[in-house]
Amino acid sequence: MIPRRLAAAAALALTTALAGLPAWAESLADTMVAAYRHSALLDQNRALLRAADEDVATAMSALRPIVQWAASHNFSRSDGVETVATTVQIVAQMTLYDWGRNQLAIDIAKEQVLATRESLIAVEQDVLLSAVQAFLQVRSAEQQVALNSNSVELLSRERQAAQDRFDVGEITTTDVALADAQLAQTRASLASAQGQLEIAREAYRAAVGRAPRDLDPPPPLPKRPKSLDSARSTGVRTHPAIRQAQRAVAASELGVAAAAAERRPEVTGSLSLGTTRRPSTSLFGQGPQENTTTLGAGIEASQTIYSGGRLPAVHRKAMAQRDAARSALLNASRQVSEAVGTAWANIDVARAQIAAIDEQISAAQQAYDGVREEATLGARTTLDVLDAEQNLLEARADKITAEANLQLAHYQLLAAMGLLTVKDLKLGIPTYDPSAYYNAVRDAPYTSTQGENLDRVLRAIGREPGGRPRN
C-alpha cells in the first residue's frame, strides 16, 4: 500500500497543478448554443410544427378509401314467431371526384406547414437574442460591481487620508463628514450593483437554462452591411416574419378557392361485403341456420343546392381572411424595416457615445489627478476631490453601458435582418431538421416502411411513438 505521507504529497501536487490551469470560461457562442439546446420555447414550437405536419397527412387521407366494419345482433318477435339475426359487414367508401376540393385542402395544409417553419425560425432568433442580451447584462453587471468595489476601496483610502489631515489640523470635521457621506453613497451603489448582478444572473438562467459561469469578453462585433438600404433589403428578403406572412397569404388564397369549391358536386363510390346468419323456421319449429352473403357496390353524386346562406358566408369569410393576410404581410414588412432602422441607429448612437465617453474619461482622469495633487498642497478642498472622483466613476460606468448597448445593437440588427440563427452565425452544432418529421408523415403512413421511418424520426428527436418522452 502507498504510505499516507506519500499519498498526501501526491494529492497536494495534483491540487497545485490543477490550480495552475486556467479556469474554464464561457464565450458568447457557448451561451447561444446552450440556449438553443435547452430552450423549452423551441421544443414547444417544434411540437406545434409536427402537429402542422400531421394536418398534411390528415388532408392526404381524404383521397384514400375509408374501410369500416360493423356487426349487429338483432332479435324480433312477431305473431309468436321469433327471429334472431347476426350480421357482419365490411364497407369501403372513397371519394372518386370532387373537382379539386381535397387537393386544395392538401395545398392549404402544406402552406401552413411552411408558415409554421418560418415561425420556428423566428422563435429561434428570439431565443438566441435573449441569450445574447442575458450574456451582456451579466458581463455589464459584473463590471459595474468591480468598478464600484474599486471605488469603495479608493474612497476608503480618501476617507482615511481626510482623517489623518484632520488629526494634524489641516482640515475640519466637515471635510471628514463629506468623505464619510461619499463613501456611504458608493457602498450603497455597490450594493445596488450587486443586486443587479443577481437579477442579471437569474435572467441568464431563464434564457439559457443554467447559471452563468466565468464569462469571456464578447467577441469582435459582427460585420454590418454597407448601408441601411442594403440591410433593409436583406431583412425584407430573409426575415422569418415576412416569409411566414407570405405563406399565410398563399394559404388564404387557396382558402378562397376551397370555399368556392364547396358548392361543386361530389362523386363517391362504395363497396360492401356482409354476411347474415339466422336460423330457419318451419311448421315443425326451428331448423338449421341460414347464411346469407351480400355484396354491394354503388356510386353516388351529390351537390348542395341550398344551404341556408352558409356556403356564401363561408366564401365571404375566406375572402375577408385573405384581405387580412395581405394586410398582415404589409404590416410585417413595415415592422421589419422599422426594426432594421432602429438597430442601425442604435449602433451609430452607441459608437458616438463611446467616443465621447472616452474623451470624458480622459479629461475626468486628468482632472481627478490634478485635484488630488492640488488638495495635498491645500489649494483644493476634500469636496473637490470627491466630486472629481465621482465624475470619473460615472464616466466609466457610462462606458460599460454604452459598450454593452453597442454589442446588443449589432445582434438586434442581425435579428431584424433575419440572420440571427444557428446556421447564419455558424455556431457549429447540429440543428433541428424540420423536414425529417414531415417527410415521414406527409403520405399518412400506418404500418408500412414509412411508418418504420417515422418511428426512427421520433426516436431521433427524443420521443417514443405515441408522443411519450423517451427516458
CSV table of C-alpha atoms in Angstrom, one decimal:
chain,number,residue,atom,x,y,z
A,1,MET,CA,0.0,0.0,0.0
A,2,ILE,CA,1.1,3.6,-0.6
A,3,PRO,CA,2.2,5.3,2.6
A,4,ARG,CA,-0.1,8.1,3.8
A,5,ARG,CA,2.5,10.8,3.6
A,6,LEU,CA,3.3,9.9,0.0
A,7,ALA,CA,-0.4,9.8,-0.9
A,8,ALA,CA,-0.9,13.2,0.7
A,9,ALA,CA,2.1,14.7,-1.1
A,10,ALA,CA,0.8,13.3,-4.4
A,11,ALA,CA,-2.7,14.8,-3.7
A,12,LEU,CA,-1.1,18.2,-2.8
A,13,ALA,CA,1.0,18.1,-6.0
A,14,LEU,CA,-2.1,17.3,-8.1
A,15,THR,CA,-4.1,20.1,-6.5
A,16,THR,CA,-1.3,22.6,-7.1
A,17,ALA,CA,-1.1,21.5,-10.8
A,18,LEU,CA,-4.8,21.8,-11.3
A,19,ALA,CA,-4.9,25.2,-9.6
A,20,GLY,CA,-2.3,26.4,-12.1
A,21,LEU,CA,-4.6,25.5,-15.0
A,22,PRO,CA,-6.7,28.3,-16.4
A,23,ALA,CA,-10.4,28.2,-15.3
A,24,TRP,CA,-12.9,27.2,-18.0
A,25,ALA,CA,-14.6,30.3,-19.3
A,26,GLU,CA,-17.8,30.6,-21.3
A,27,SER,CA,-18.0,32.5,-24.6
A,28,LEU,CA,-21.0,34.2,-26.1
A,29,ALA,CA,-21.2,31.4,-28.7
A,30,ASP,CA,-21.3,28.9,-25.8
A,31,THR,CA,-24.2,30.8,-24.3
A,32,MET,CA,-26.1,30.8,-27.5
A,33,VAL,CA,-25.5,27.1,-28.1
A,34,ALA,CA,-26.7,26.3,-24.6
A,35,ALA,CA,-29.8,28.4,-25.1
A,36,TYR,CA,-30.6,26.7,-28.4
A,37,ARG,CA,-30.2,23.2,-26.9
A,38,HIS,CA,-32.2,23.8,-23.7
A,39,SER,CA,-35.0,26.1,-24.8
A,40,ALA,CA,-38.4,24.9,-23.8
A,41,LEU,CA,-39.9,27.5,-26.1
A,42,LEU,CA,-38.2,25.9,-29.1
A,43,ASP,CA,-39.4,22.5,-28.0
A,44,GLN,CA,-42.9,23.8,-27.8
A,45,ASN,CA,-42.8,25.3,-31.3
A,46,ARG,CA,-41.2,22.2,-32.8
A,47,ALA,CA,-44.1,20.2,-31.4
A,48,LEU,CA,-46.5,22.7,-33.0
A,49,LEU,CA,-44.7,22.2,-36.3
A,50,ARG,CA,-45.1,18.4,-36.0
A,51,ALA,CA,-48.8,19.0,-35.4
A,52,ALA,CA,-49.0,21.0,-38.6
A,53,ASP,CA,-47.2,18.2,-40.4
A,54,GLU,CA,-49.9,15.9,-39.3
A,55,ASP,CA,-52.5,18.2,-40.9
A,56,VAL,CA,-51.0,17.4,-44.3
A,57,ALA,CA,-51.3,13.7,-43.5
A,58,THR,CA,-54.9,14.3,-42.5
A,59,ALA,CA,-55.7,16.1,-45.7
A,60,MET,CA,-54.0,13.4,-47.7
A,61,SER,CA,-56.1,10.7,-46.2
A,62,ALA,CA,-59.2,12.2,-47.7
A,63,LEU,CA,-58.0,10.9,-51.1
A,64,ARG,CA,-58.0,7.3,-49.8
A,65,PRO,CA,-60.8,4.9,-49.1
A,66,ILE,CA,-62.3,4.6,-45.7
A,67,VAL,CA,-62.8,0.9,-44.6
A,68,GLN,CA,-65.1,0.2,-41.7
A,69,TRP,CA,-66.6,-2.9,-40.2
A,70,ALA,CA,-69.9,-3.3,-38.5
A,71,ALA,CA,-71.5,-6.1,-36.5
A,72,SER,CA,-75.1,-6.4,-35.3
A,73,HIS,CA,-77.2,-8.9,-33.5
A,74,ASN,CA,-81.0,-8.5,-33.8
A,75,PHE,CA,-83.9,-10.2,-32.1
A,76,SER,CA,-87.6,-9.7,-33.1
A,77,ARG,CA,-90.9,-11.5,-32.3
A,78,SER,CA,-94.0,-11.1,-34.4
A,79,ASP,CA,-97.2,-13.2,-34.2
A,80,GLY,CA,-95.5,-15.7,-32.0
A,81,VAL,CA,-92.6,-16.2,-34.4
A,82,GLU,CA,-89.1,-15.3,-33.1
A,83,THR,CA,-86.4,-14.1,-35.4
A,84,VAL,CA,-82.7,-13.9,-34.5
A,85,ALA,CA,-80.2,-12.5,-37.0
A,86,THR,CA,-76.4,-11.8,-36.7
A,87,THR,CA,-74.8,-9.6,-39.4
A,88,VAL,CA,-71.2,-8.8,-40.0
A,89,GLN,CA,-70.3,-6.3,-42.7
A,90,ILE,CA,-67.3,-4.6,-44.2
A,91,VAL,CA,-67.8,-1.3,-46.0
A,92,ALA,CA,-65.3,0.7,-48.1
A,93,GLN,CA,-66.1,4.2,-49.3
A,94,MET,CA,-64.0,6.6,-51.3
A,95,THR,CA,-64.3,10.0,-52.9
A,96,LEU,CA,-64.0,9.5,-56.7
A,97,TYR,CA,-64.1,13.1,-57.8
A,98,ASP,CA,-64.7,16.4,-56.0
A,99,TRP,CA,-63.4,19.0,-58.6
A,100,GLY,CA,-60.2,19.6,-56.6
A,101,ARG,CA,-61.7,20.2,-53.2
A,102,ASN,CA,-59.4,17.7,-51.3
A,103,GLN,CA,-56.4,18.7,-53.3
A,104,LEU,CA,-56.9,22.3,-52.2
A,105,ALA,CA,-57.1,21.2,-48.6
A,106,ILE,CA,-53.8,19.4,-49.0
A,107,ASP,CA,-52.2,22.5,-50.6
A,108,ILE,CA,-53.5,24.7,-47.7
A,109,ALA,CA,-52.0,22.3,-45.1
A,110,LYS,CA,-48.7,22.4,-46.9
A,111,GLU,CA,-48.6,26.2,-46.9
A,112,GLN,CA,-49.5,26.2,-43.2
A,113,VAL,CA,-46.6,23.9,-42.6
A,114,LEU,CA,-44.2,26.2,-44.4
A,115,ALA,CA,-45.6,29.2,-42.4
A,116,THR,CA,-45.1,27.3,-39.1
A,117,ARG,CA,-41.5,26.5,-40.1
A,118,GLU,CA,-40.8,30.2,-40.5
A,119,SER,CA,-42.5,30.8,-37.1
A,120,LEU,CA,-40.0,28.3,-35.7
A,121,ILE,CA,-37.1,30.3,-37.2
A,122,ALA,CA,-38.5,33.5,-35.6
A,123,VAL,CA,-38.6,31.8,-32.2
A,124,GLU,CA,-35.0,30.6,-32.7
A,125,GLN,CA,-34.0,34.2,-33.3
A,126,ASP,CA,-35.8,35.3,-30.2
A,127,VAL,CA,-34.1,32.6,-28.1
A,128,LEU,CA,-30.7,33.5,-29.4
A,129,LEU,CA,-31.2,37.2,-29.0
A,130,SER,CA,-32.4,36.7,-25.4
A,131,ALA,CA,-29.3,34.7,-24.7
A,132,VAL,CA,-27.1,37.5,-26.1
A,133,GLN,CA,-28.9,40.1,-24.0
A,134,ALA,CA,-28.6,37.9,-20.9
A,135,PHE,CA,-24.9,37.4,-21.5
A,136,LEU,CA,-24.2,41.1,-22.0
A,137,GLN,CA,-26.3,42.0,-18.9
A,138,VAL,CA,-24.3,39.6,-16.7
A,139,ARG,CA,-21.0,41.0,-18.1
A,140,SER,CA,-22.0,44.6,-17.6
A,141,ALA,CA,-23.3,43.9,-14.1
A,142,GLU,CA,-20.0,42.2,-13.2
A,143,GLN,CA,-18.0,45.2,-14.5
A,144,GLN,CA,-20.2,47.6,-12.6
A,145,VAL,CA,-19.6,45.6,-9.4
A,146,ALA,CA,-15.9,45.6,-10.0
A,147,LEU,CA,-16.0,49.3,-10.7
A,148,ASN,CA,-17.9,50.2,-7.6
A,149,SER,CA,-15.7,47.8,-5.5
A,150,ASN,CA,-12.6,49.7,-6.6
A,151,SER,CA,-14.4,53.0,-5.9
A,152,VAL,CA,-15.2,51.9,-2.4
A,153,GLU,CA,-11.5,50.9,-1.8
A,154,LEU,CA,-10.4,54.3,-3.2
A,155,LEU,CA,-12.8,56.3,-1.1
A,156,SER,CA,-11.9,54.3,1.9
A,157,ARG,CA,-8.3,55.5,1.4
A,158,GLU,CA,-9.5,59.0,0.8
A,159,ARG,CA,-11.5,58.9,4.0
A,160,GLN,CA,-8.5,57.7,5.9
A,161,ALA,CA,-6.4,60.5,4.4
A,162,ALA,CA,-9.0,63.0,5.3
A,163,GLN,CA,-9.0,61.7,8.9
A,164,ASP,CA,-5.2,61.9,9.0
A,165,ARG,CA,-5.3,65.5,7.8
A,166,PHE,CA,-8.0,66.4,10.3
A,167,ASP,CA,-5.8,64.9,13.1
A,168,VAL,CA,-3.0,67.2,12.2
A,169,GLY,CA,-5.4,70.2,11.9
A,170,GLU,CA,-5.2,70.7,8.2
A,171,ILE,CA,-9.0,70.3,7.6
A,172,THR,CA,-12.2,70.5,9.6
A,173,THR,CA,-14.7,67.9,10.6
A,174,THR,CA,-16.9,69.0,7.7
A,175,ASP,CA,-14.3,67.6,5.2
A,176,VAL,CA,-14.3,64.3,7.1
A,177,ALA,CA,-18.1,64.2,7.1
A,178,LEU,CA,-18.1,64.8,3.3
A,179,ALA,CA,-15.7,61.9,2.9
A,180,ASP,CA,-17.9,59.7,5.1
A,181,ALA,CA,-21.0,60.6,3.1
A,182,GLN,CA,-19.4,59.9,-0.3
A,183,LEU,CA,-18.1,56.6,1.0
A,184,ALA,CA,-21.5,55.6,2.2
A,185,GLN,CA,-23.1,56.6,-1.1
A,186,THR,CA,-20.5,54.5,-3.0
A,187,ARG,CA,-21.2,51.5,-0.7
A,188,ALA,CA,-24.9,51.9,-1.5
A,189,SER,CA,-24.1,51.9,-5.2
A,190,LEU,CA,-22.0,48.8,-4.8
A,191,ALA,CA,-24.9,47.0,-3.0
A,192,SER,CA,-27.2,48.1,-5.9
A,193,ALA,CA,-24.8,46.8,-8.5
A,194,GLN,CA,-24.5,43.5,-6.6
A,195,GLY,CA,-28.3,43.2,-6.6
A,196,GLN,CA,-28.4,44.0,-10.4
A,197,LEU,CA,-25.8,41.3,-10.9
A,198,GLU,CA,-28.0,38.7,-9.1
A,199,ILE,CA,-31.0,39.8,-11.2
A,200,ALA,CA,-28.9,39.5,-14.4
A,201,ARG,CA,-27.9,36.0,-13.4
A,202,GLU,CA,-31.5,35.0,-12.9
A,203,ALA,CA,-32.4,36.3,-16.3
A,204,TYR,CA,-29.4,34.4,-17.7
A,205,ARG,CA,-30.6,31.2,-16.1
A,206,ALA,CA,-34.1,31.7,-17.6
A,207,ALA,CA,-32.8,32.4,-21.1
A,208,VAL,CA,-30.0,29.8,-21.2
A,209,GLY,CA,-31.3,27.1,-18.8
A,210,ARG,CA,-28.4,27.2,-16.3
A,211,ALA,CA,-26.4,29.7,-14.2
A,212,PRO,CA,-23.7,31.7,-15.9
A,213,ARG,CA,-20.1,30.7,-15.4
A,214,ASP,CA,-16.9,32.7,-15.9
A,215,LEU,CA,-17.9,34.7,-19.0
A,216,ASP,CA,-15.4,35.6,-21.6
A,217,PRO,CA,-15.3,39.1,-23.1
A,218,PRO,CA,-17.7,39.5,-26.1
A,219,PRO,CA,-16.2,38.5,-29.5
A,220,PRO,CA,-15.5,41.1,-32.2
A,221,LEU,CA,-18.6,42.9,-33.4
A,222,PRO,CA,-20.5,41.3,-36.3
A,223,LYS,CA,-19.9,42.9,-39.6
A,224,ARG,CA,-22.5,45.5,-40.5
A,225,PRO,CA,-23.9,45.9,-44.1
A,226,LYS,CA,-22.5,48.7,-46.2
A,227,SER,CA,-25.7,50.8,-46.0
A,228,LEU,CA,-29.0,51.0,-44.2
A,229,ASP,CA,-30.9,50.3,-47.5
A,230,SER,CA,-28.9,47.1,-48.0
A,231,ALA,CA,-29.8,46.0,-44.5
A,232,ARG,CA,-33.4,46.7,-45.1
A,233,SER,CA,-33.4,44.9,-48.4
A,234,THR,CA,-31.9,41.8,-46.7
A,235,GLY,CA,-34.5,41.9,-43.9
A,236,VAL,CA,-37.4,42.1,-46.4
A,237,ARG,CA,-36.0,39.0,-48.2
A,238,THR,CA,-35.0,36.8,-45.3
A,239,HIS,CA,-36.9,37.8,-42.1
A,240,PRO,CA,-39.0,34.8,-41.0
A,241,ALA,CA,-41.9,37.1,-40.0
A,242,ILE,CA,-42.2,38.2,-43.6
A,243,ARG,CA,-41.9,34.7,-45.0
A,244,GLN,CA,-44.5,33.5,-42.6
A,245,ALA,CA,-46.9,36.2,-43.7
A,246,GLN,CA,-46.2,35.3,-47.3
A,247,ARG,CA,-47.1,31.7,-46.7
A,248,ALA,CA,-50.2,32.9,-44.8
A,249,VAL,CA,-51.3,34.9,-47.9
A,250,ALA,CA,-50.8,31.9,-50.1
A,251,ALA,CA,-52.9,29.7,-47.8
A,252,SER,CA,-55.6,32.3,-47.7
A,253,GLU,CA,-55.7,32.5,-51.5
A,254,LEU,CA,-56.2,28.7,-51.5
A,255,GLY,CA,-58.8,29.1,-48.8
A,256,VAL,CA,-60.9,31.3,-51.1
A,257,ALA,CA,-60.7,28.7,-53.9
A,258,ALA,CA,-61.6,25.9,-51.4
A,259,ALA,CA,-64.6,27.8,-50.2
A,260,ALA,CA,-65.8,28.2,-53.8
A,261,ALA,CA,-65.2,24.5,-54.4
A,262,GLU,CA,-67.7,23.6,-51.6
A,263,ARG,CA,-70.5,24.5,-54.0
A,264,ARG,CA,-69.4,21.9,-56.5
A,265,PRO,CA,-70.7,18.3,-56.8
A,266,GLU,CA,-69.0,15.3,-55.2
A,267,VAL,CA,-68.9,11.8,-56.5
A,268,THR,CA,-68.3,8.9,-54.1
A,269,GLY,CA,-68.1,5.2,-54.5
A,270,SER,CA,-68.9,2.5,-52.0
A,271,LEU,CA,-68.3,-1.3,-51.8
A,272,SER,CA,-69.7,-3.5,-49.1
A,273,LEU,CA,-69.4,-7.2,-48.2
A,274,GLY,CA,-71.5,-8.7,-45.5
A,275,THR,CA,-72.9,-12.0,-44.2
A,276,THR,CA,-76.1,-12.6,-42.2
A,277,ARG,CA,-76.7,-15.7,-40.1
A,278,ARG,CA,-80.2,-16.5,-39.0
A,279,PRO,CA,-81.9,-19.8,-38.0
A,280,SER,CA,-84.6,-21.0,-40.5
A,281,THR,CA,-88.1,-21.6,-39.2
A,282,SER,CA,-90.8,-24.1,-40.4
A,283,LEU,CA,-94.1,-25.5,-39.3
A,284,PHE,CA,-92.2,-28.1,-37.3
A,285,GLY,CA,-90.1,-25.5,-35.4
A,286,GLN,CA,-86.7,-24.1,-35.7
A,287,GLY,CA,-84.5,-25.6,-38.5
A,288,PRO,CA,-80.9,-25.3,-39.4
A,289,GLN,CA,-79.2,-21.9,-39.7
A,290,GLU,CA,-79.2,-20.0,-42.9
A,291,ASN,CA,-76.2,-17.9,-44.0
A,292,THR,CA,-76.7,-15.1,-46.5
A,293,THR,CA,-73.8,-13.3,-48.1
A,294,THR,CA,-74.3,-9.9,-49.8
A,295,LEU,CA,-72.0,-8.0,-52.0
A,296,GLY,CA,-72.9,-4.4,-52.9
A,297,ALA,CA,-71.4,-1.6,-54.9
A,298,GLY,CA,-72.6,1.9,-55.7
A,299,ILE,CA,-71.8,5.3,-57.0
A,300,GLU,CA,-73.4,8.5,-55.6
A,301,ALA,CA,-73.2,12.0,-56.8
A,302,SER,CA,-74.4,14.9,-54.6
A,303,GLN,CA,-74.4,18.7,-54.6
A,304,THR,CA,-75.7,21.2,-52.1
A,305,ILE,CA,-78.4,23.3,-53.8
A,306,TYR,CA,-79.4,25.4,-50.9
A,307,SER,CA,-77.5,25.8,-47.6
A,308,GLY,CA,-79.4,28.5,-45.9
A,309,GLY,CA,-76.7,31.0,-46.7
A,310,ARG,CA,-73.9,29.0,-45.1
A,311,LEU,CA,-71.8,28.4,-48.2
A,312,PRO,CA,-71.9,32.1,-49.4
A,313,ALA,CA,-71.0,33.2,-45.9
A,314,VAL,CA,-68.0,30.8,-45.8
A,315,HIS,CA,-66.8,32.1,-49.2
A,316,ARG,CA,-67.1,35.8,-48.0
A,317,LYS,CA,-65.3,34.9,-44.8
A,318,ALA,CA,-62.4,33.3,-46.8
A,319,MET,CA,-62.1,36.5,-48.9
A,320,ALA,CA,-62.0,38.6,-45.7
A,321,GLN,CA,-59.3,36.4,-44.3
A,322,ARG,CA,-57.3,36.7,-47.5
A,323,ASP,CA,-57.5,40.5,-47.2
A,324,ALA,CA,-56.4,40.4,-43.6
A,325,ALA,CA,-53.4,38.2,-44.5
A,326,ARG,CA,-52.4,40.6,-47.2
A,327,SER,CA,-52.5,43.5,-44.8
A,328,ALA,CA,-50.6,41.4,-42.2
A,329,LEU,CA,-47.8,40.9,-44.8
A,330,LEU,CA,-47.6,44.7,-45.5
A,331,ASN,CA,-47.5,45.3,-41.7
A,332,ALA,CA,-44.8,42.7,-41.2
A,333,SER,CA,-42.7,44.3,-43.9
A,334,ARG,CA,-43.0,47.7,-42.3
A,335,GLN,CA,-42.2,46.4,-38.8
A,336,VAL,CA,-39.0,44.7,-40.1
A,337,SER,CA,-38.0,47.9,-41.9
A,338,GLU,CA,-38.5,49.8,-38.7
A,339,ALA,CA,-36.6,47.2,-36.6
A,340,VAL,CA,-33.6,47.4,-39.0
A,341,GLY,CA,-33.6,51.2,-38.9
A,342,THR,CA,-33.8,51.3,-35.1
A,343,ALA,CA,-31.0,48.8,-34.7
A,344,TRP,CA,-28.9,50.7,-37.2
A,345,ALA,CA,-29.5,54.0,-35.4
A,346,ASN,CA,-28.7,52.4,-32.0
A,347,ILE,CA,-25.3,51.2,-33.4
A,348,ASP,CA,-24.5,54.8,-34.5
A,349,VAL,CA,-25.6,56.2,-31.2
A,350,ALA,CA,-23.6,53.7,-29.1
A,351,ARG,CA,-20.5,54.4,-31.2
A,352,ALA,CA,-20.8,58.1,-30.8
A,353,GLN,CA,-21.4,57.7,-27.1
A,354,ILE,CA,-18.3,55.6,-26.6
A,355,ALA,CA,-16.2,58.1,-28.5
A,356,ALA,CA,-17.5,60.9,-26.4
A,357,ILE,CA,-17.2,59.0,-23.1
A,358,ASP,CA,-13.6,58.1,-23.9
A,359,GLU,CA,-12.8,61.8,-24.1
A,360,GLN,CA,-14.8,62.3,-20.9
A,361,ILE,CA,-12.9,59.6,-19.1
A,362,SER,CA,-9.5,61.0,-20.2
A,363,ALA,CA,-10.5,64.5,-19.1
A,364,ALA,CA,-12.0,63.3,-15.8
A,365,GLN,CA,-8.9,61.3,-15.0
A,366,GLN,CA,-6.7,64.3,-15.6
A,367,ALA,CA,-9.0,66.5,-13.5
A,368,TYR,CA,-9.0,63.9,-10.7
A,369,ASP,CA,-5.3,63.5,-10.6
A,370,GLY,CA,-4.8,67.3,-10.7
A,371,VAL,CA,-7.4,68.0,-8.0
A,372,ARG,CA,-5.8,65.3,-5.7
A,373,GLU,CA,-2.4,66.9,-6.2
A,374,GLU,CA,-3.7,70.4,-5.5
A,375,ALA,CA,-5.5,69.1,-2.4
A,376,THR,CA,-2.3,67.9,-0.9
A,377,LEU,CA,-1.0,71.5,-1.4
A,378,GLY,CA,-4.0,73.0,0.2
A,379,ALA,CA,-5.3,74.5,-3.0
A,380,ARG,CA,-8.4,72.2,-3.2
A,381,THR,CA,-10.9,71.0,-0.7
A,382,THR,CA,-11.9,67.5,0.1
A,383,LEU,CA,-15.3,68.2,-1.6
A,384,ASP,CA,-13.4,69.0,-4.9
A,385,VAL,CA,-11.6,65.7,-4.7
A,386,LEU,CA,-14.8,63.7,-4.1
A,387,ASP,CA,-16.6,65.5,-6.9
A,388,ALA,CA,-13.8,64.7,-9.3
A,389,GLU,CA,-13.7,61.1,-8.2
A,390,GLN,CA,-17.5,60.8,-8.7
A,391,ASN,CA,-17.3,62.3,-12.2
A,392,LEU,CA,-14.7,59.8,-13.2
A,393,LEU,CA,-16.7,56.9,-11.7
A,394,GLU,CA,-19.9,57.9,-13.6
A,395,ALA,CA,-18.0,58.2,-16.8
A,396,ARG,CA,-16.5,54.7,-16.5
A,397,ALA,CA,-19.9,53.3,-15.6
A,398,ASP,CA,-21.5,55.0,-18.7
A,399,LYS,CA,-18.9,53.5,-20.9
A,400,ILE,CA,-19.7,50.0,-19.6
A,401,THR,CA,-23.4,50.6,-20.5
A,402,ALA,CA,-22.5,52.1,-23.9
A,403,GLU,CA,-20.3,49.2,-24.9
A,404,ALA,CA,-23.0,46.6,-24.0
A,405,ASN,CA,-25.5,48.6,-26.0
A,406,LEU,CA,-23.2,48.6,-29.0
A,407,GLN,CA,-22.9,44.8,-28.8
A,408,LEU,CA,-26.6,44.3,-28.4
A,409,ALA,CA,-27.5,46.7,-31.2
A,410,HIS,CA,-25.4,44.7,-33.6
A,411,TYR,CA,-27.2,41.4,-32.7
A,412,GLN,CA,-30.5,43.2,-32.8
A,413,LEU,CA,-29.6,44.3,-36.4
A,414,LEU,CA,-28.9,40.7,-37.3
A,415,ALA,CA,-32.2,39.6,-35.8
A,416,ALA,CA,-34.1,42.3,-37.7
A,417,MET,CA,-32.4,41.1,-40.9
A,418,GLY,CA,-33.4,37.5,-40.2
A,419,LEU,CA,-29.8,36.4,-39.8
A,420,LEU,CA,-29.6,35.6,-36.1
A,421,THR,CA,-29.8,31.8,-36.5
A,422,VAL,CA,-27.5,28.9,-35.6
A,423,LYS,CA,-26.8,28.4,-39.3
A,424,ASP,CA,-26.1,32.1,-40.1
A,425,LEU,CA,-23.9,32.5,-37.0
A,426,LYS,CA,-22.0,29.3,-37.9
A,427,LEU,CA,-22.2,28.0,-34.3
A,428,GLY,CA,-21.1,24.6,-35.5
A,429,ILE,CA,-23.8,22.4,-33.8
A,430,PRO,CA,-26.4,20.1,-35.3
A,431,THR,CA,-29.7,21.8,-35.7
A,432,TYR,CA,-33.3,20.6,-35.7
A,433,ASP,CA,-34.4,19.4,-39.2
A,434,PRO,CA,-38.0,20.5,-39.7
A,435,SER,CA,-38.4,18.3,-42.9
A,436,ALA,CA,-37.5,15.0,-41.3
A,437,TYR,CA,-40.8,14.5,-39.5
A,438,TYR,CA,-42.8,16.0,-42.4
A,439,ASN,CA,-41.2,13.6,-44.9
A,440,ALA,CA,-42.1,10.7,-42.6
A,441,VAL,CA,-45.8,11.6,-42.2
A,442,ARG,CA,-46.8,13.5,-45.3
A,443,ASP,CA,-48.2,10.4,-47.0
A,444,ALA,CA,-50.1,9.4,-43.9
A,445,PRO,CA,-48.2,6.2,-43.1
A,446,TYR,CA,-49.8,3.5,-41.0
A,447,THR,CA,-47.8,0.3,-40.6
A,448,SER,CA,-45.7,0.4,-43.8
A,449,THR,CA,-42.0,1.1,-44.3
A,450,GLN,CA,-42.8,4.8,-43.9
A,451,GLY,CA,-44.3,4.0,-40.5
A,452,GLU,CA,-40.9,2.5,-39.5
A,453,ASN,CA,-39.2,5.6,-40.8
A,454,LEU,CA,-41.5,7.7,-38.6
A,455,ASP,CA,-40.6,5.6,-35.6
A,456,ARG,CA,-36.9,6.3,-36.3
A,457,VAL,CA,-37.6,10.1,-36.5
A,458,LEU,CA,-39.5,10.1,-33.3
A,459,ARG,CA,-36.6,8.3,-31.5
A,460,ALA,CA,-34.1,10.8,-33.0
A,461,ILE,CA,-36.0,13.7,-31.5
A,462,GLY,CA,-36.2,12.0,-28.1
A,463,ARG,CA,-39.8,10.7,-28.2
A,464,GLU,CA,-41.3,7.3,-28.5
A,465,PRO,CA,-44.1,6.5,-30.9
A,466,GLY,CA,-47.3,7.7,-29.3
A,467,GLY,CA,-45.8,11.0,-28.1
A,468,ARG,CA,-44.3,9.9,-24.8
A,469,PRO,CA,-41.0,11.5,-23.9
A,470,ARG,CA,-38.1,9.0,-24.1
A,471,ASN,CA,-36.4,8.3,-20.8
